[in-house]
mmCIF file of C-alpha atoms in Angstrom:
data_model
loop_
_atom_site.group_PDB
_atom_site.id
_atom_site.type_symbol
_atom_site.label_atom_id
_atom_site.label_comp_id
_atom_site.label_asym_id
_atom_site.label_seq_id
_atom_site.Cartn_x
_atom_site.Cartn_y
_atom_site.Cartn_z
ATOM 1 C CA TYR A 1 5.168 14.213 19.540
ATOM 2 C CA LEU A 2 7.359 14.247 16.442
ATOM 3 C CA LYS A 3 6.677 10.571 15.769
ATOM 4 C CA PHE A 4 2.961 11.220 16.100
ATOM 5 C CA ASN A 5 2.934 13.986 13.456
ATOM 6 C CA ARG A 6 5.304 12.521 10.898
ATOM 7 C CA PRO A 7 4.087 10.662 7.808
ATOM 8 C CA PRO A 8 4.111 6.874 8.185
ATOM 9 C CA HIS A 9 6.903 4.833 6.624
ATOM 10 C CA LEU A 10 5.680 2.983 3.516
ATOM 11 C CA LYS A 11 7.668 0.389 1.553
ATOM 12 C CA ILE A 12 5.841 -1.463 -1.191
ATOM 13 C CA ASN A 13 6.926 -4.701 -2.855
ATOM 14 C CA TRP A 14 5.661 -3.969 -6.359
ATOM 15 C CA PRO A 15 5.161 -7.043 -8.545
ATOM 16 C CA GLN A 16 7.489 -7.191 -11.537
ATOM 17 C CA ASP A 17 4.733 -8.230 -13.898
ATOM 18 C CA PHE A 18 1.301 -9.746 -13.932
ATOM 19 C CA THR A 19 0.307 -12.381 -16.436
ATOM 20 C CA LYS A 20 -2.748 -13.678 -14.654
ATOM 21 C CA ASN A 21 -5.864 -11.690 -13.832
ATOM 22 C CA SER A 22 -4.666 -10.896 -10.323
ATOM 23 C CA VAL A 23 -1.648 -9.378 -8.645
ATOM 24 C CA GLU A 24 -0.467 -9.357 -5.028
ATOM 25 C CA ILE A 25 0.618 -6.081 -3.488
ATOM 26 C CA SER A 26 2.540 -6.339 -0.220
ATOM 27 C CA GLY A 27 4.710 -4.125 1.910
ATOM 28 C CA ILE A 28 5.436 -2.711 5.323
ATOM 29 C CA THR A 29 4.407 0.414 7.194
ATOM 30 C CA ASP A 30 4.238 1.616 10.776
ATOM 31 C CA PRO A 31 2.209 -0.932 12.818
ATOM 32 C CA GLU A 32 -0.223 1.720 14.088
ATOM 33 C CA SER A 33 -1.020 2.981 10.564
ATOM 34 C CA THR A 34 -3.969 2.069 8.384
ATOM 35 C CA VAL A 35 -3.397 1.063 4.760
ATOM 36 C CA LYS A 36 -5.674 1.361 1.755
ATOM 37 C CA ILE A 37 -4.969 -0.143 -1.651
ATOM 38 C CA ASN A 38 -7.183 1.436 -4.327
ATOM 39 C CA ASP A 39 -9.465 2.770 -1.552
ATOM 40 C CA SER A 40 -9.903 -0.712 -0.050
ATOM 41 C CA LEU A 41 -8.853 -1.044 3.599
ATOM 42 C CA VAL A 42 -6.114 -3.636 4.181
ATOM 43 C CA ILE A 43 -5.207 -5.335 7.463
ATOM 44 C CA VAL A 44 -1.818 -4.344 8.919
ATOM 45 C CA ASP A 45 -0.294 -6.894 11.316
ATOM 46 C CA ALA A 46 1.512 -6.115 14.593
ATOM 47 C CA ASN A 47 4.825 -5.751 12.725
ATOM 48 C CA GLY A 48 3.420 -3.402 10.080
ATOM 49 C CA ASN A 49 3.198 -5.966 7.264
ATOM 50 C CA PHE A 50 0.303 -5.933 4.813
ATOM 51 C CA LYS A 51 -0.703 -7.703 1.603
ATOM 52 C CA LYS A 52 -3.671 -7.869 -0.707
ATOM 53 C CA SER A 53 -4.494 -9.622 -3.956
ATOM 54 C CA LEU A 54 -6.169 -7.472 -6.580
ATOM 55 C CA GLU A 55 -8.151 -8.566 -9.605
ATOM 56 C CA ILE A 56 -6.829 -6.996 -12.800
ATOM 57 C CA SER A 57 -9.234 -6.881 -15.738
ATOM 58 C CA THR A 58 -7.284 -4.703 -18.171
ATOM 59 C CA SER A 59 -3.803 -4.733 -19.680
ATOM 60 C CA GLU A 60 -2.905 -1.689 -17.584
ATOM 61 C CA ALA A 61 -3.775 -1.152 -13.935
ATOM 62 C CA LYS A 62 -3.187 1.849 -11.706
ATOM 63 C CA ILE A 63 -2.496 0.802 -8.115
ATOM 64 C CA VAL A 64 -2.631 3.422 -5.349
ATOM 65 C CA VAL A 65 -1.309 2.510 -1.886
ATOM 66 C CA GLU A 66 -1.958 4.889 0.983
ATOM 67 C CA ALA A 67 -0.751 4.637 4.595
ATOM 68 C CA LYS A 68 -2.350 6.898 7.190
ATOM 69 C CA SER A 69 -0.974 7.556 10.677
ATOM 70 C CA PRO A 70 -3.283 7.802 13.711
ATOM 71 C CA ALA A 71 -2.871 11.602 13.453
ATOM 72 C CA GLY A 72 -4.207 11.539 9.886
ATOM 73 C CA VAL A 73 -0.891 12.178 8.124
ATOM 74 C CA VAL A 74 -0.748 10.285 4.807
ATOM 75 C CA THR A 75 2.044 8.674 2.784
ATOM 76 C CA LYS A 76 0.946 7.711 -0.717
ATOM 77 C CA ASP A 77 2.565 5.801 -3.558
ATOM 78 C CA GLU A 78 1.159 4.748 -6.888
ATOM 79 C CA LYS A 79 2.242 2.787 -9.907
ATOM 80 C CA VAL A 80 0.763 1.770 -13.236
ATOM 81 C CA LEU A 81 1.298 -1.923 -13.907
ATOM 82 C CA LYS A 82 1.467 -2.942 -17.547
#
C-alpha cells in the first residue's frame, strides 16, 4: 500500500551541454511508472530506464520530465539548458 501511494523515483541524466540541434534526455524511474518529457510520452523499459532525443531550436530550452505512478502520484523535475 505504501509503495503504491508514494511518488515514483526519478533520476535524470541531464546533458552537460548541447551544441547540436538535439539533446538526449535519459534516466531511470520505477518500472511501472509512465514518463513524459515536455508532455511527450516516453517508453519505460522493464528495468525503469527511459531515453528520448529532443530537437532544440533555440539557444535556451526548458525540459520538463514527469514520472507518474499507477496511482497517479507525480514526481517532476525540470531544467533550462543553455
